[in-house]
PDB file of C-alpha atoms in Angstrom:
ATOM      1  CA  UNK A   1       9.409 -28.453  -6.614  1.00 63.00           C
ATOM      2  CA  UNK A   2       9.422 -28.107  -2.837  1.00 67.00           C
ATOM      3  CA  UNK A   3      10.123 -31.829  -2.420  1.00 72.00           C
ATOM      4  CA  UNK A   4      12.487 -32.247  -5.350  1.00 73.00           C
ATOM      5  CA  UNK A   5      15.775 -33.868  -4.439  1.00 77.00           C
ATOM      6  CA  UNK A   6      17.203 -33.410  -7.925  1.00 81.00           C
ATOM      7  CA  UNK A   7      17.993 -30.146  -9.708  1.00 85.00           C
ATOM      8  CA  UNK A   8      14.883 -28.484 -11.132  1.00 89.00           C
ATOM      9  CA  UNK A   9      15.298 -26.975 -14.591  1.00 89.00           C
ATOM     10  CA  UNK A  10      12.724 -24.612 -16.098  1.00 89.00           C
ATOM     11  CA  UNK A  11      12.501 -23.723 -19.794  1.00 86.00           C
ATOM     12  CA  UNK A  12      10.328 -20.612 -20.245  1.00 84.00           C
ATOM     13  CA  UNK A  13       8.596 -20.417 -23.599  1.00 79.00           C
ATOM     14  CA  UNK A  14       6.527 -17.387 -24.569  1.00 78.00           C
ATOM     15  CA  UNK A  15       6.421 -14.569 -27.045  1.00 75.00           C
ATOM     16  CA  UNK A  16       8.973 -11.771 -26.857  1.00 77.00           C
ATOM     17  CA  UNK A  17       6.585  -9.216 -25.339  1.00 82.00           C
ATOM     18  CA  UNK A  18       5.742 -11.584 -22.492  1.00 85.00           C
ATOM     19  CA  UNK A  19       9.412 -12.438 -21.867  1.00 83.00           C
ATOM     20  CA  UNK A  20      10.309  -8.746 -21.540  1.00 87.00           C
ATOM     21  CA  UNK A  21       7.440  -8.055 -19.113  1.00 93.00           C
ATOM     22  CA  UNK A  22       8.830  -6.803 -15.770  1.00 96.00           C
ATOM     23  CA  UNK A  23       6.602  -9.166 -13.775  1.00 97.00           C
ATOM     24  CA  UNK A  24       7.891 -12.180 -15.720  1.00 94.00           C
ATOM     25  CA  UNK A  25      11.493 -11.013 -15.248  1.00 94.00           C
ATOM     26  CA  UNK A  26      10.929 -10.661 -11.466  1.00 97.00           C
ATOM     27  CA  UNK A  27       9.365 -14.119 -11.293  1.00 95.00           C
ATOM     28  CA  UNK A  28      12.259 -15.688 -13.195  1.00 94.00           C
ATOM     29  CA  UNK A  29      14.746 -13.900 -10.920  1.00 95.00           C
ATOM     30  CA  UNK A  30      12.918 -15.285  -7.874  1.00 96.00           C
ATOM     31  CA  UNK A  31      13.036 -18.812  -9.309  1.00 94.00           C
ATOM     32  CA  UNK A  32      16.823 -18.450  -9.614  1.00 92.00           C
ATOM     33  CA  UNK A  33      17.058 -17.193  -6.031  1.00 93.00           C
ATOM     34  CA  UNK A  34      15.022 -20.225  -4.963  1.00 91.00           C
ATOM     35  CA  UNK A  35      17.644 -22.481  -6.564  1.00 89.00           C
ATOM     36  CA  UNK A  36      15.940 -23.465  -9.806  1.00 92.00           C
ATOM     37  CA  UNK A  37      17.921 -23.545 -13.033  1.00 91.00           C
ATOM     38  CA  UNK A  38      16.525 -21.458 -15.881  1.00 89.00           C
ATOM     39  CA  UNK A  39      17.255 -22.229 -19.522  1.00 86.00           C
ATOM     40  CA  UNK A  40      17.648 -18.834 -21.129  1.00 80.00           C
ATOM     41  CA  UNK A  41      15.283 -18.626 -24.082  1.00 78.00           C
ATOM     42  CA  UNK A  42      16.401 -17.776 -27.570  1.00 75.00           C
ATOM     43  CA  UNK A  43      14.422 -16.406 -30.480  1.00 71.00           C
ATOM     44  CA  UNK A  44      12.476 -19.070 -32.305  1.00 64.00           C
ATOM     45  CA  UNK A  45       9.738 -19.422 -34.862  1.00 63.00           C
ATOM     46  CA  UNK A  46       6.354 -20.014 -33.244  1.00 62.00           C
ATOM     47  CA  UNK A  47       3.328 -21.544 -34.954  1.00 63.00           C
ATOM     48  CA  UNK A  48      -0.098 -20.958 -33.440  1.00 65.00           C
ATOM     49  CA  UNK A  49      -3.751 -20.442 -34.074  1.00 65.00           C
ATOM     50  CA  UNK A  50      -6.196 -21.586 -36.706  1.00 68.00           C
ATOM     51  CA  UNK A  51      -5.390 -21.047 -39.486  1.00 71.00           C
ATOM     52  CA  UNK A  52      -1.760 -21.641 -38.575  1.00 64.00           C
ATOM     53  CA  UNK A  53       0.214 -18.421 -38.264  1.00 62.00           C
ATOM     54  CA  UNK A  54       3.955 -18.168 -37.894  1.00 57.00           C
ATOM     55  CA  UNK A  55       5.530 -15.454 -35.766  1.00 55.00           C
ATOM     56  CA  UNK A  56       8.588 -14.923 -33.618  1.00 57.00           C
ATOM     57  CA  UNK A  57       8.769 -16.156 -30.052  1.00 60.00           C
ATOM     58  CA  UNK A  58      11.328 -17.115 -27.471  1.00 64.00           C
ATOM     59  CA  UNK A  59      12.002 -20.588 -26.157  1.00 68.00           C
ATOM     60  CA  UNK A  60      14.680 -23.093 -25.275  1.00 73.00           C
ATOM     61  CA  UNK A  61      16.921 -24.565 -27.927  1.00 75.00           C
ATOM     62  CA  UNK A  62      18.776 -27.883 -27.728  1.00 78.00           C
ATOM     63  CA  UNK A  63      22.131 -26.251 -26.923  1.00 81.00           C
ATOM     64  CA  UNK A  64      20.594 -24.235 -24.089  1.00 81.00           C
ATOM     65  CA  UNK A  65      18.952 -27.321 -22.619  1.00 84.00           C
ATOM     66  CA  UNK A  66      22.201 -29.298 -22.735  1.00 87.00           C
ATOM     67  CA  UNK A  67      24.368 -26.494 -21.335  1.00 87.00           C
ATOM     68  CA  UNK A  68      21.967 -25.768 -18.473  1.00 87.00           C
ATOM     69  CA  UNK A  69      21.583 -29.446 -17.583  1.00 88.00           C
ATOM     70  CA  UNK A  70      25.360 -29.970 -17.530  1.00 91.00           C
ATOM     71  CA  UNK A  71      25.878 -26.824 -15.414  1.00 89.00           C
ATOM     72  CA  UNK A  72      23.152 -27.905 -12.981  1.00 88.00           C
ATOM     73  CA  UNK A  73      24.647 -31.380 -12.617  1.00 89.00           C
ATOM     74  CA  UNK A  74      28.155 -30.014 -12.107  1.00 90.00           C
ATOM     75  CA  UNK A  75      26.951 -27.527  -9.484  1.00 87.00           C
ATOM     76  CA  UNK A  76      24.960 -30.187  -7.656  1.00 85.00           C
ATOM     77  CA  UNK A  77      27.968 -32.549  -7.675  1.00 85.00           C
ATOM     78  CA  UNK A  78      30.154 -29.782  -6.239  1.00 87.00           C
ATOM     79  CA  UNK A  79      27.592 -29.137  -3.495  1.00 81.00           C
ATOM     80  CA  UNK A  80      27.506 -32.843  -2.688  1.00 77.00           C
ATOM     81  CA  UNK A  81      31.285 -33.047  -2.458  1.00 72.00           C
ATOM     82  CA  UNK A  82      31.338 -30.165   0.063  1.00 72.00           C
ATOM     83  CA  UNK A  83      28.864 -31.824   2.429  1.00 62.00           C
TER      84      UNK A  83
END
């Protein structure tokens, strides 16, 4: 990330309890301050374990990925036009 010349986009994916953890929220806030783009997670169905168990989680959806990527590109283009 330190050497990236292109926008860096992060898509957190974890269960709801983890996402609401204050330490995770602070870390995500710091990533934003550092200039990374965060795709806000949405509720999703998560499958894990053996035997397979389904439970709720949070992760990126296609619309969130597209919207964040377009916003990042537009912001980076605007920055480039100013310099």
